[in-house]
Structures are given as structure tokens and as C-alpha cells.
JSON list of C-alpha atoms in Angstrom, two decimals:
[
{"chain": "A", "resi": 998, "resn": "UNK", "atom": "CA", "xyz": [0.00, 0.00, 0.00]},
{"chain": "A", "resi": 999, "resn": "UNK", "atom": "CA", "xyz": [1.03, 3.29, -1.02]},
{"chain": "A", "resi": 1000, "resn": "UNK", "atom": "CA", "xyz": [1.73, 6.19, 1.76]},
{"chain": "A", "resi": 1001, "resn": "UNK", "atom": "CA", "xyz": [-0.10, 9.45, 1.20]},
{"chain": "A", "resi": 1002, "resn": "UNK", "atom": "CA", "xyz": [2.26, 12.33, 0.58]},
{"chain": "A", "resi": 1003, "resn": "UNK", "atom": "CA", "xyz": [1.35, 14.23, 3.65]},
{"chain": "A", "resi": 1004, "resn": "UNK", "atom": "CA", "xyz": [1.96, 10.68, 5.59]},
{"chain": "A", "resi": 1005, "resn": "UNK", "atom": "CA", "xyz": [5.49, 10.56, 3.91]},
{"chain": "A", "resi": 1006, "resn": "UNK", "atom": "CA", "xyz": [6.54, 14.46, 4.80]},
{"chain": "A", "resi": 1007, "resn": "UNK", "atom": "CA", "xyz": [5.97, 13.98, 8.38]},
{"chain": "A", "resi": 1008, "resn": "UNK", "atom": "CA", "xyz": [7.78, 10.90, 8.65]},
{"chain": "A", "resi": 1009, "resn": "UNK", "atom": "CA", "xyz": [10.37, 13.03, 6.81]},
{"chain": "A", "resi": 1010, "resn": "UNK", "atom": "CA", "xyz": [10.23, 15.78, 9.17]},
{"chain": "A", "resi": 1011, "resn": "UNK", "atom": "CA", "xyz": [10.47, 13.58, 12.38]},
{"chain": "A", "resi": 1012, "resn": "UNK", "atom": "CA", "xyz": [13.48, 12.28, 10.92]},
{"chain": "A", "resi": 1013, "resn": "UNK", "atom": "CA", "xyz": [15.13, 15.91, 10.47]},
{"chain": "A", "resi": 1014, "resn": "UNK", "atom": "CA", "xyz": [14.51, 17.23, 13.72]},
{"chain": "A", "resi": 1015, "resn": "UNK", "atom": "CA", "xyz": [15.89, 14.30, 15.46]},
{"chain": "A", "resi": 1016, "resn": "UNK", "atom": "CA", "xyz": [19.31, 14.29, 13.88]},
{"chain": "A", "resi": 1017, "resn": "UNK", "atom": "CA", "xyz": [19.52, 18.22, 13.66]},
{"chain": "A", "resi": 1018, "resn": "UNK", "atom": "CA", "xyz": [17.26, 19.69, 16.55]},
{"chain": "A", "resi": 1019, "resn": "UNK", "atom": "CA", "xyz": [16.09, 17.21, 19.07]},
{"chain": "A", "resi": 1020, "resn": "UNK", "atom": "CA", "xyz": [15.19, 19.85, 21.33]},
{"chain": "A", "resi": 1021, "resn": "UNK", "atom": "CA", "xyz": [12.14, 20.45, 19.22]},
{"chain": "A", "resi": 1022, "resn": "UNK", "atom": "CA", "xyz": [10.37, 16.93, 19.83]},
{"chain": "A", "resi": 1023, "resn": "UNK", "atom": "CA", "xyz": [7.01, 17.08, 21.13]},
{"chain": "A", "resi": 1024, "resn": "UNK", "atom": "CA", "xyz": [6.91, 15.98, 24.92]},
{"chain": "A", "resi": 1025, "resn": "UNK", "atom": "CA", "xyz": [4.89, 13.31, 23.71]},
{"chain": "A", "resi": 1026, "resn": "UNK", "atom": "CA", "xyz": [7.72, 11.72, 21.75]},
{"chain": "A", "resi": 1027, "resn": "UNK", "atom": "CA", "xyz": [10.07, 11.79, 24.54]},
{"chain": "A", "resi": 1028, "resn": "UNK", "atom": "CA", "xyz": [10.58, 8.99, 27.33]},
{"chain": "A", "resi": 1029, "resn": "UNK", "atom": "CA", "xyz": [9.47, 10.23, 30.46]},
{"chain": "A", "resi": 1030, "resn": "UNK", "atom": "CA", "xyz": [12.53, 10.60, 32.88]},
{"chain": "A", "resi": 1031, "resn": "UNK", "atom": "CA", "xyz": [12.59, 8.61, 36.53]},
{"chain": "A", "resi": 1032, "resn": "UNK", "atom": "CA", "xyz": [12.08, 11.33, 39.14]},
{"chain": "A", "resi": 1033, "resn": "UNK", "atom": "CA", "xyz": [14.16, 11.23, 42.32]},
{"chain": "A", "resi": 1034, "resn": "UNK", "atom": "CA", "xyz": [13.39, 13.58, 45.44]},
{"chain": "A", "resi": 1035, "resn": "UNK", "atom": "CA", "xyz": [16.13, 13.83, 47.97]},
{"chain": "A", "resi": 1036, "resn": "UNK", "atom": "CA", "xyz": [16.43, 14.89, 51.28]},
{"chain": "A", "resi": 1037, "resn": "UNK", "atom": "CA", "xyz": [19.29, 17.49, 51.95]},
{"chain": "A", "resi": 1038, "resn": "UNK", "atom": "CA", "xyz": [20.35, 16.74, 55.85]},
{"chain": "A", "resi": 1039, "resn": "UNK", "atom": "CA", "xyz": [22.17, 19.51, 57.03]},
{"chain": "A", "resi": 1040, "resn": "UNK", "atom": "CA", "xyz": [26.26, 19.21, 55.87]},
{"chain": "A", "resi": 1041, "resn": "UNK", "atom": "CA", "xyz": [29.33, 21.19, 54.73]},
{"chain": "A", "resi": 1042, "resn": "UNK", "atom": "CA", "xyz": [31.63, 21.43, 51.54]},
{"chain": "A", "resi": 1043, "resn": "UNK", "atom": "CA", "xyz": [35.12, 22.07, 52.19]},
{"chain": "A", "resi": 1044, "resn": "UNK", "atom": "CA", "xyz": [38.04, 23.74, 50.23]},
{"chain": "A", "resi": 1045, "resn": "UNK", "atom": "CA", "xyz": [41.34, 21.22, 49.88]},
{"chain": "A", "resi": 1046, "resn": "UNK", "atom": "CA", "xyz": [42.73, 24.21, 52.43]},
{"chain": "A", "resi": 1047, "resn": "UNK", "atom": "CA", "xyz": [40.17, 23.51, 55.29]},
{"chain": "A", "resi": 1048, "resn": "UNK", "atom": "CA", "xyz": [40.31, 19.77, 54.94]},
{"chain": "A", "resi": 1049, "resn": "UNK", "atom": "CA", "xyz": [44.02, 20.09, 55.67]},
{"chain": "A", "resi": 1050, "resn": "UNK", "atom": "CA", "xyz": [43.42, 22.78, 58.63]},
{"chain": "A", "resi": 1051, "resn": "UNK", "atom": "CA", "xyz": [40.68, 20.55, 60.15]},
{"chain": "A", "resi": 1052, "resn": "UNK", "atom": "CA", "xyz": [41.77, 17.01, 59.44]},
{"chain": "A", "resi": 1053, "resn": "UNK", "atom": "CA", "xyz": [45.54, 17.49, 59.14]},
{"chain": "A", "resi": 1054, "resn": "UNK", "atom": "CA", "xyz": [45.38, 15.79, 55.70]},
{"chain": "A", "resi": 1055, "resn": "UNK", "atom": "CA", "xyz": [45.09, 16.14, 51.97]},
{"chain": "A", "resi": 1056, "resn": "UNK", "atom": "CA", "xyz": [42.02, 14.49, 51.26]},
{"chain": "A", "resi": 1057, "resn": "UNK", "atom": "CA", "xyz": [38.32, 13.14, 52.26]},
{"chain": "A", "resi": 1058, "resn": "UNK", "atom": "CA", "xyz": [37.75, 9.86, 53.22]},
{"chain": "A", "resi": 1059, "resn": "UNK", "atom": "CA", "xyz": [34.47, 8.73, 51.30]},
{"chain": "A", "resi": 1060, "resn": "UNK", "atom": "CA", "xyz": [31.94, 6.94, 52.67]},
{"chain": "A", "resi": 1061, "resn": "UNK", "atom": "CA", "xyz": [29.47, 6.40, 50.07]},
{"chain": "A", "resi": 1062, "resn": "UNK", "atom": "CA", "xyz": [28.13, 7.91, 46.56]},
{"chain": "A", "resi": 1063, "resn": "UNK", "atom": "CA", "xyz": [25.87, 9.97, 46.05]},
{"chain": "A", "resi": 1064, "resn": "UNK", "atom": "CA", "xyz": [22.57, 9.77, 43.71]},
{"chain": "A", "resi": 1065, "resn": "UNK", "atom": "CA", "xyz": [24.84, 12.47, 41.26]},
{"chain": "A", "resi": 1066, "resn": "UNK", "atom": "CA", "xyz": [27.49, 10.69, 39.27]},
{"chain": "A", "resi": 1067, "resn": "UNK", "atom": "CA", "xyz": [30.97, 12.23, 41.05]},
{"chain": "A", "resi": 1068, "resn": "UNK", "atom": "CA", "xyz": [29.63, 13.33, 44.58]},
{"chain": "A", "resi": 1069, "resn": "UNK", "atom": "CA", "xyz": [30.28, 12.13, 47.66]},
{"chain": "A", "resi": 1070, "resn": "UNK", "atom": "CA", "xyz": [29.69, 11.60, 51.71]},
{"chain": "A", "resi": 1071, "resn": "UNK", "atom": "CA", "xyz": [32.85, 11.45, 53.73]},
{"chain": "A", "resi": 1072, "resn": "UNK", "atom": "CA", "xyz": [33.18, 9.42, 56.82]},
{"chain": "A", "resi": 1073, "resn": "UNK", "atom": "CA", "xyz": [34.38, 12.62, 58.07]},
{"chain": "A", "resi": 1074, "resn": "UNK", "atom": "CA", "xyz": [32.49, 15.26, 60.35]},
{"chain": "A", "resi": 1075, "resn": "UNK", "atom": "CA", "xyz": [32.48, 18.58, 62.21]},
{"chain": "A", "resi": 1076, "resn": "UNK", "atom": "CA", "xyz": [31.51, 20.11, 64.76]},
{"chain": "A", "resi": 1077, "resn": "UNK", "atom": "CA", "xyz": [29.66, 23.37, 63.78]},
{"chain": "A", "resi": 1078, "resn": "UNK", "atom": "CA", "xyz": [29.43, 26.60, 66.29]},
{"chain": "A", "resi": 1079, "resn": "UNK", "atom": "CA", "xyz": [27.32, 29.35, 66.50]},
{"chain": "A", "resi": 1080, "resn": "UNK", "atom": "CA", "xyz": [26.93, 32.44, 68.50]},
{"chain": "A", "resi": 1081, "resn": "UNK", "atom": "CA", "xyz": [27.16, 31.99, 72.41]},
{"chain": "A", "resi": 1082, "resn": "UNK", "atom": "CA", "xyz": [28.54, 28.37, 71.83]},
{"chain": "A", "resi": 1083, "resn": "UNK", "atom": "CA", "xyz": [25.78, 27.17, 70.72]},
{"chain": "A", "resi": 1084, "resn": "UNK", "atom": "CA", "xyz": [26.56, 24.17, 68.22]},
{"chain": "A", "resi": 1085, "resn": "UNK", "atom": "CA", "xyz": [25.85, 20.79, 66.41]},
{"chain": "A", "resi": 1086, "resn": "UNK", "atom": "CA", "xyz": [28.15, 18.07, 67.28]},
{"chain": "A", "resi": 1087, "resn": "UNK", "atom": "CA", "xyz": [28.45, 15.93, 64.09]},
{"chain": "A", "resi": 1088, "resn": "UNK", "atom": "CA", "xyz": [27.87, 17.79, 60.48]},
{"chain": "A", "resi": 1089, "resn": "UNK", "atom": "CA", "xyz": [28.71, 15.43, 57.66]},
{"chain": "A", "resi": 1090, "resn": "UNK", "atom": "CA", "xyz": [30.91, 16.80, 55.19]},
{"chain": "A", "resi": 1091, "resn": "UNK", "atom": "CA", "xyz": [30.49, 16.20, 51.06]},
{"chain": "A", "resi": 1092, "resn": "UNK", "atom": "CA", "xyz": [32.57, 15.80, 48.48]},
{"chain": "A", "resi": 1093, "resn": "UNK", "atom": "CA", "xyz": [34.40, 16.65, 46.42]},
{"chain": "A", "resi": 1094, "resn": "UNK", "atom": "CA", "xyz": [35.88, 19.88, 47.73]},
{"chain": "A", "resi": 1095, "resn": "UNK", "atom": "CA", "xyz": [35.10, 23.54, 46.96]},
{"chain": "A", "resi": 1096, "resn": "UNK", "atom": "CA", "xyz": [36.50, 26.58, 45.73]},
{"chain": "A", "resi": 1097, "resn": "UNK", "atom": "CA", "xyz": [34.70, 28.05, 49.26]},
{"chain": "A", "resi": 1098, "resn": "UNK", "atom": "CA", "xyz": [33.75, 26.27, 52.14]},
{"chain": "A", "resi": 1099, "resn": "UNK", "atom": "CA", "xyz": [30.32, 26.68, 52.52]},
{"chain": "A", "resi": 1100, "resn": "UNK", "atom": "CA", "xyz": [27.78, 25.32, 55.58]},
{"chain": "A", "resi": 1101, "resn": "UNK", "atom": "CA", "xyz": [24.14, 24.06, 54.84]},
{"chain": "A", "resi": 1102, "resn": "UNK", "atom": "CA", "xyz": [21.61, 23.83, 57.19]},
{"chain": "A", "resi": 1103, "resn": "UNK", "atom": "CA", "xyz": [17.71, 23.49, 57.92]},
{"chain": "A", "resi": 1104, "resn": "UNK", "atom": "CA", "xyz": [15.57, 26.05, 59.30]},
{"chain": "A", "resi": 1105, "resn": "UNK", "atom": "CA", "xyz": [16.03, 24.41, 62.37]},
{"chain": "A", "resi": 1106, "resn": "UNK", "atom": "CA", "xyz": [19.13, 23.76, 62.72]},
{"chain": "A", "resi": 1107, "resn": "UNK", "atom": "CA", "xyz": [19.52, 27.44, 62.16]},
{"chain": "A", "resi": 1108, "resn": "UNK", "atom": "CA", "xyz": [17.30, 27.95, 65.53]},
{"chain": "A", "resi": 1109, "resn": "UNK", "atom": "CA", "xyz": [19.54, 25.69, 67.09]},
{"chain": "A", "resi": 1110, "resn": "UNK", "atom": "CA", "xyz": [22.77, 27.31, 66.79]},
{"chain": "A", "resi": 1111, "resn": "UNK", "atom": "CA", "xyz": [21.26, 31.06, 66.94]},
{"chain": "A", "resi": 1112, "resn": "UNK", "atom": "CA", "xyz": [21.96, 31.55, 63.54]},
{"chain": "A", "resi": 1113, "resn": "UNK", "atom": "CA", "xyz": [19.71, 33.29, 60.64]},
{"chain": "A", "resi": 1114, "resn": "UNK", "atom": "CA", "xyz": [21.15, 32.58, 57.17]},
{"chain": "A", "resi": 1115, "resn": "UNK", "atom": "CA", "xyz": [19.51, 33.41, 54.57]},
{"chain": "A", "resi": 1116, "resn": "UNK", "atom": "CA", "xyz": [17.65, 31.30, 51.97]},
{"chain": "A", "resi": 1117, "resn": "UNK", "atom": "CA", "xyz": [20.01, 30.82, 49.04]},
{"chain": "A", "resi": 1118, "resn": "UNK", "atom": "CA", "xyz": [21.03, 28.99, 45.85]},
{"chain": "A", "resi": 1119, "resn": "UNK", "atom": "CA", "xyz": [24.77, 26.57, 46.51]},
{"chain": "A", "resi": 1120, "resn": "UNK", "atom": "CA", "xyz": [27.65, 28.64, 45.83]},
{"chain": "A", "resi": 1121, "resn": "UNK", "atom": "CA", "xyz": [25.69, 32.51, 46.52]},
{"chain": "A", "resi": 1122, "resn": "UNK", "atom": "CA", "xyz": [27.55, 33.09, 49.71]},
{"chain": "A", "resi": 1123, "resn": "UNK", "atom": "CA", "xyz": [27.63, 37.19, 49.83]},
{"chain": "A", "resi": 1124, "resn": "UNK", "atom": "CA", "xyz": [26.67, 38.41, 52.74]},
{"chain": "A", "resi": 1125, "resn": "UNK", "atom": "CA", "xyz": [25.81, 35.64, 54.47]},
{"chain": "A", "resi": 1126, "resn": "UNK", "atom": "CA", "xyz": [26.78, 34.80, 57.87]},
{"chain": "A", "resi": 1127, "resn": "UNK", "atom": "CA", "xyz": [29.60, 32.62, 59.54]},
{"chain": "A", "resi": 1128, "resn": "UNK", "atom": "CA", "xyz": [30.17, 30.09, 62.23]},
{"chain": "A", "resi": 1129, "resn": "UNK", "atom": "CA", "xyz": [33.37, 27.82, 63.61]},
{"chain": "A", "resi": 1130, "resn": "UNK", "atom": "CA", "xyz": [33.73, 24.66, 62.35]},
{"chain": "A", "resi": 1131, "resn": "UNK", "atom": "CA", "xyz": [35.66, 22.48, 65.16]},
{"chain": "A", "resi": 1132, "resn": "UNK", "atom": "CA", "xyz": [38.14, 19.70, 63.45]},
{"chain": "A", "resi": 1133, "resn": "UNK", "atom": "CA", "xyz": [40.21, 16.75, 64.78]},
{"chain": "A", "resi": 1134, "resn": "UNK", "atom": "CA", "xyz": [43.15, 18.85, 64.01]},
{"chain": "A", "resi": 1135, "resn": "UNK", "atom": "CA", "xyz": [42.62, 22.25, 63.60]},
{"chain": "A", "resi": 1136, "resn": "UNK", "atom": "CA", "xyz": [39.43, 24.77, 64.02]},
{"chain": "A", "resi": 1137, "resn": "UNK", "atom": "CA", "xyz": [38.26, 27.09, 61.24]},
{"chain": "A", "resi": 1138, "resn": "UNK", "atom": "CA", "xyz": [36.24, 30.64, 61.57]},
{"chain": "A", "resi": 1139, "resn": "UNK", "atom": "CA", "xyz": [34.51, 31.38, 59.16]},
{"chain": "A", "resi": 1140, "resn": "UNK", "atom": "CA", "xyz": [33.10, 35.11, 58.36]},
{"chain": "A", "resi": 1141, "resn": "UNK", "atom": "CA", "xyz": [30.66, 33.69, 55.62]},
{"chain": "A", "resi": 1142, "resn": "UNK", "atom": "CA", "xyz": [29.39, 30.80, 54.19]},
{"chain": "A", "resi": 1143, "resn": "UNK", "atom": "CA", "xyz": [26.38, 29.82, 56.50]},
{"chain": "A", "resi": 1144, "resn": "UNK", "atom": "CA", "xyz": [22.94, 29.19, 53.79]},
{"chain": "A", "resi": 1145, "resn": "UNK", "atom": "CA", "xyz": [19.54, 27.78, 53.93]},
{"chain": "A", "resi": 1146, "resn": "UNK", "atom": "CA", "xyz": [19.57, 25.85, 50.73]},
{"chain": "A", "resi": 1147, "resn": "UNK", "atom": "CA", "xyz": [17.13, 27.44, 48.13]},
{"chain": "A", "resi": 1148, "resn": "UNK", "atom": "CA", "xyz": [15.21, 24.16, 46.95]},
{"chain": "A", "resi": 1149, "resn": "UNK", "atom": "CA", "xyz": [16.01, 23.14, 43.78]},
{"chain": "A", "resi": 1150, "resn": "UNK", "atom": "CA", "xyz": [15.58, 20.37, 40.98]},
{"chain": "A", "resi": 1151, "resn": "UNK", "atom": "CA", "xyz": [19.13, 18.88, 38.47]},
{"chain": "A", "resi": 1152, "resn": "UNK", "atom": "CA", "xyz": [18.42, 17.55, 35.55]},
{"chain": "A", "resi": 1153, "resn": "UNK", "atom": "CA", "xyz": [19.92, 17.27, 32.42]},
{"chain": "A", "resi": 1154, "resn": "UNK", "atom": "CA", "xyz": [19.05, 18.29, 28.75]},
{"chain": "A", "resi": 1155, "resn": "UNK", "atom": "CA", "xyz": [16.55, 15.54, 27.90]},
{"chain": "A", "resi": 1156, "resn": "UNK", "atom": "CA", "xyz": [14.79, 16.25, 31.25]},
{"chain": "A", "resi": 1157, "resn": "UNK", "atom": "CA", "xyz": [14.61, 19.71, 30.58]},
{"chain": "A", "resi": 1158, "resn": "UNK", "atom": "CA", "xyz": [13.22, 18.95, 27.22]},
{"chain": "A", "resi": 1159, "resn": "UNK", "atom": "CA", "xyz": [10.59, 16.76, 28.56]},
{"chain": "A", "resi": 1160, "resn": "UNK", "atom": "CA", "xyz": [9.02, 19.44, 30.61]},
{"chain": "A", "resi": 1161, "resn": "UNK", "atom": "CA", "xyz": [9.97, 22.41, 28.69]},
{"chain": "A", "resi": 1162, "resn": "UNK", "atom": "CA", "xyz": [12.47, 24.24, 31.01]},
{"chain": "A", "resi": 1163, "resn": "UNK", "atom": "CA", "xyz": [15.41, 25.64, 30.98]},
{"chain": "A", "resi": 1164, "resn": "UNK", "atom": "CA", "xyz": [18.43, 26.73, 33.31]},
{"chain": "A", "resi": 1165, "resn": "UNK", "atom": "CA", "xyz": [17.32, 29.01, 36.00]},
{"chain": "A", "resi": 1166, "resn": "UNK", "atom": "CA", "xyz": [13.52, 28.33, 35.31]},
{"chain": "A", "resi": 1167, "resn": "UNK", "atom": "CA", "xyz": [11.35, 27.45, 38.60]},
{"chain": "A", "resi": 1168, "resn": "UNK", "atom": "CA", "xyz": [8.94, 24.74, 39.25]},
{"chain": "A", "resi": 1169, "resn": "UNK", "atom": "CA", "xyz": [6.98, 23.26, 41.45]},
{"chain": "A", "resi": 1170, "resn": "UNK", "atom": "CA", "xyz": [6.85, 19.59, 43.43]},
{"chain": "A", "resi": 1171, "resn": "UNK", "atom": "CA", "xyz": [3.50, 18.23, 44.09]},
{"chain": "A", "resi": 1172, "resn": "UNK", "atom": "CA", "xyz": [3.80, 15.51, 46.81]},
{"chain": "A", "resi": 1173, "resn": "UNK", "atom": "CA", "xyz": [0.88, 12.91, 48.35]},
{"chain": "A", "resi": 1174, "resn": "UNK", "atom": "CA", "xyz": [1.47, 11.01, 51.49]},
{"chain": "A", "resi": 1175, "resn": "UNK", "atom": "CA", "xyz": [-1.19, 9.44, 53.80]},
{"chain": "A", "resi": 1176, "resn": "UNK", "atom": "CA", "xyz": [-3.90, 11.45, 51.97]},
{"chain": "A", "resi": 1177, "resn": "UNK", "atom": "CA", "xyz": [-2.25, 14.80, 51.72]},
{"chain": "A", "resi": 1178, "resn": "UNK", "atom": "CA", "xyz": [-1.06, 16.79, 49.66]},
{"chain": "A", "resi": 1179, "resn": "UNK", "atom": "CA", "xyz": [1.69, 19.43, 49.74]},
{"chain": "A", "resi": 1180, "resn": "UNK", "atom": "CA", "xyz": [2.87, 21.77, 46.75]},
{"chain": "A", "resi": 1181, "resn": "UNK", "atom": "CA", "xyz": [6.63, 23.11, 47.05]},
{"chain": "A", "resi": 1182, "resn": "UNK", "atom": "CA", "xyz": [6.71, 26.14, 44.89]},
{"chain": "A", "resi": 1183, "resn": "UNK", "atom": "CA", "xyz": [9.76, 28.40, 43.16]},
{"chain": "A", "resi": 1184, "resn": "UNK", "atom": "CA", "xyz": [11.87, 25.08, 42.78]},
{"chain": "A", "resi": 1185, "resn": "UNK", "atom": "CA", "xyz": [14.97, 25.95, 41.02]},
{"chain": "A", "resi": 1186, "resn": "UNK", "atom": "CA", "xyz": [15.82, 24.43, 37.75]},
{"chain": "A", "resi": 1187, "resn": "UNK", "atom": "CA", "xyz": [19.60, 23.60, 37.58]},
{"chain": "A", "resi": 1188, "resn": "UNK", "atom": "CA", "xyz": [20.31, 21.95, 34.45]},
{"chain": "A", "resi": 1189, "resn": "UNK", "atom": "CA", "xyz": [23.94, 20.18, 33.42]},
{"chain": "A", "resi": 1190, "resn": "UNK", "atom": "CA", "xyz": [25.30, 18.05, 31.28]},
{"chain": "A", "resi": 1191, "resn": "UNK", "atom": "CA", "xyz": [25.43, 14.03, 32.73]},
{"chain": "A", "resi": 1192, "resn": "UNK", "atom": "CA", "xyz": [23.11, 15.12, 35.32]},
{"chain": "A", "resi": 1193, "resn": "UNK", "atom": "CA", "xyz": [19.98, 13.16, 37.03]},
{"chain": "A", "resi": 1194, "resn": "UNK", "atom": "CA", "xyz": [16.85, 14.43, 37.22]},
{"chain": "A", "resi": 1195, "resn": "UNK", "atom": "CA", "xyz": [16.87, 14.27, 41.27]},
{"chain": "A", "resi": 1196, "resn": "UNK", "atom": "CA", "xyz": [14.57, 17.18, 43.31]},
{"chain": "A", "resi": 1197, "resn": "UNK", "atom": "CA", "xyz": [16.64, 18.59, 46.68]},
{"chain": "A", "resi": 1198, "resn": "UNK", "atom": "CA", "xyz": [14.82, 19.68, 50.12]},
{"chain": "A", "resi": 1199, "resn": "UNK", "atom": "CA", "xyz": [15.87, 20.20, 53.17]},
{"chain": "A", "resi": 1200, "resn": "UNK", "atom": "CA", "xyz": [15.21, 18.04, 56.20]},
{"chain": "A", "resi": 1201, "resn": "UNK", "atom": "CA", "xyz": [12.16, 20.39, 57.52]},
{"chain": "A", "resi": 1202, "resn": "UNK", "atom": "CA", "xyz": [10.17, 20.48, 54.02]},
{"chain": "A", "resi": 1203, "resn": "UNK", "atom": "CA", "xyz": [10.85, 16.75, 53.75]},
{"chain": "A", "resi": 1204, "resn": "UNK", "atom": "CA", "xyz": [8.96, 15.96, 56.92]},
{"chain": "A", "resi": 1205, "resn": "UNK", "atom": "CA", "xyz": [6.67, 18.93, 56.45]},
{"chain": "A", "resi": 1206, "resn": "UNK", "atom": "CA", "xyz": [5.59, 16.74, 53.25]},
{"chain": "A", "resi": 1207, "resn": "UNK", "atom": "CA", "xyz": [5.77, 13.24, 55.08]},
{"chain": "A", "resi": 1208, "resn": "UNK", "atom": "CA", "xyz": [8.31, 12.29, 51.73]},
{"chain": "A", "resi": 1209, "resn": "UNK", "atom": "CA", "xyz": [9.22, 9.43, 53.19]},
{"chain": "A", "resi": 1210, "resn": "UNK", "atom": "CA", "xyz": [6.02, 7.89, 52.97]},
{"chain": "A", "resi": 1211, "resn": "UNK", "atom": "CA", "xyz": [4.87, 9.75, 49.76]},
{"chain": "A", "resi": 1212, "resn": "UNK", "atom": "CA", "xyz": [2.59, 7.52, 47.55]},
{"chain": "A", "resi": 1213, "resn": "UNK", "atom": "CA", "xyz": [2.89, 9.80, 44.54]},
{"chain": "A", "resi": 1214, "resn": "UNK", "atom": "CA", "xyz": [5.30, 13.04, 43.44]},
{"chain": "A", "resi": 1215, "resn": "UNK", "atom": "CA", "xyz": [4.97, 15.08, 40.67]},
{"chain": "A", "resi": 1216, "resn": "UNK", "atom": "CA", "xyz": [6.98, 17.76, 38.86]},
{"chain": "A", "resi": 1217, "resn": "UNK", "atom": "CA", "xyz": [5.47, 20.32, 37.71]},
{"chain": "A", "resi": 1218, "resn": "UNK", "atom": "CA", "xyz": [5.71, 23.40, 35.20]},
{"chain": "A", "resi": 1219, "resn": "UNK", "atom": "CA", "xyz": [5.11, 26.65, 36.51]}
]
């Protein structure tokens, strides 16, 4: 049987835009990714300076991968301080190291050292405040780097495809546990080549939702 001509320029056209734009395939022709929501405990990313101040050595010892191809959780940890000695006795530290050492924590954590950092994307550490990190070896003061991790969602470019986003976009997380329903909004898109579509909250808005008995997530476009 002989294809109609209209039949045979759309099979045509498919064809072009997957070998020279496959960001213009419908949603409906691309595989629907595996989503991943994480919760963010409260840790710290060293520079290879700090690690040597605090541990009186060169490197991290890991502990185990993380869901993102590359990172890290050290067997090491730290004691963090806050104003009037306040502090938490065992932060874990990731890996790899940073350019800037920089201290992630949950709204209440924050409460419990007597700190009030503000809520902030990884890696936007102006004007933010500090705390003393206590080592093994050595202790550390630090005049900035204390954050409230903005909540975010990596993916890749075929998972920003899917849902029609791009870098710096925002979303939101629909999540159902035990017959309720919470909606995270403003989630930050981060997108990157080799990355996993994986969703990051802290430790408060994962209980707040009950994740870790969520039936059913959902991310959504703006």
C-alpha cells in the first residue's frame, strides 16, 4: 500500500529534527525521565585548604556515593558553632571539595545554633553569615558561608526537554502522602550536562511533606 504524501513528509520531518534539533520533539515523543526527590540533611563542603586545617590531611575519606554521578559523603564530620557556643556536634561533610567552604543547614538547625542565614542557591555566599567549624586537628572561623539551601531540581538536557524548562527556570513539586497533599513552589531548575533528574529539600520540608512515605510526586511546570 502506497503512503499518502502528507503521511510521507511527516515521517520526513520527524526524521530531520531528530538528527539536527532534538530539542524540538514534542513531549509526547520523549521517554518520560525517573524522578528522584532527595532529602538534603544539614552538611558542609570544604576547600582542599580547610580539609588540611581541620583534618591534618590532603584528602576526604568517602563513605558512600551519592545519587549524582561524582559526589560524595565522607566518613568525616564537624563540629559546627554558632553564636554563644551554641553548636551541632556531628555535620557530615560532602565531596568533592570547593572553591569556598560553605555550611548548609535546615531552618532548624539554624534555631539551634542562633543563627539566621539566609535562603540561598549553593555557591551565593555574599553576605551571608559565619560560624566555627571544630576539626580533629585544627578549628576554622569562618566570616561567611552559612545558607539555607534554596530548593532546587538537576536535571539534564533531555529532562529539561521533557518538561519544557530551561536553566534558571522554577517549578513546582507536588507531593501525596497518607492522603495529603503538599505543593513546594519556586523550585529551582539547575540543568547540566550528565546530570539526574533528582529534586533537593531540606530536612524540615521533607517531613513537612511526610516524603518518606509519599505515595505519589509530581513535577510540575510553573
Amino acid at each position: 500500500m502506497l503512503l499518502e504524501r502528507n503521511v510521507i513528509e511527516n515521517i520526513v520531518r520527524e526524521i530531520v529534527q531528530r538528527k539536527f534539533n532534538p530539542a524540538a520533539l514534542s513531549v509526547d515523543s520523549l521517554k518520560k525521565p525517573e524522578l528522584v526527590v532527595s532529602i538534603s540533611a544539614r552538611h558542609i563542603h570544604l576547600t582542599d585548604k580547610h580539609v588540611k586545617v581541620l583534618f591534618g590531611k590532603d584528602q576526604l575519606t568517602k563513605m558512600k556515593d551519592l545519587y549524582q554521578d561524582g559526589f560524595f559523603a565522607a566518613e568525616e564530620t564537624l563540629m559546627v558553632v554558632g553564636p554563644r557556643k551554641r553548636m551541632l556536634p556531628t555535620v557530615r561533610i560532602l565531596g568533592p571539595t570547593r572553591p569556598e567552604t560553605q555550611v548548609e543547614l535546615a531552618f532548624t538547625d539554624s534555631i539551634s545554633l542562633g543563627i539566621d542565614p539566609p535562603v540561598r542557591e549553593s555557591g551565593n555566599l555574599a553576605d551571608t553569615p559565619g560560624c566555627v567549624l571544630v576539626g580533629p586537628k585544627g578549628v576554622v572561623q569562618l566570616t561567611r558561608g552559612v545558607i539555607r539551601a534554596e530548593r532546587h531540581v538537576h536535571m539534564g538536557p533531555s529532562d529539561a526537554a521533557y518538561y519544557g524548562v530551561k536553566d534558571r527556570d522554577r517549578m513546582r513539586l507536588r507531593v501525596t502522602a497518607n492522603g495529603c497533599t503538599t505543593t513546594f513552589e519556586n523550585i529551582l531548575v539547575r540543568v547540566g550536562p550528565k546530570i539526574k533528574l533528582e529534586v533537593h529539600l531540606d530536612t524540615d520540608e521533607g517531613n513537612a511533606a511526610d516524603l518518606e512515605h509519599s505515595e505519589k510526586v509530581e513535577l510540575l511546570v510553573s
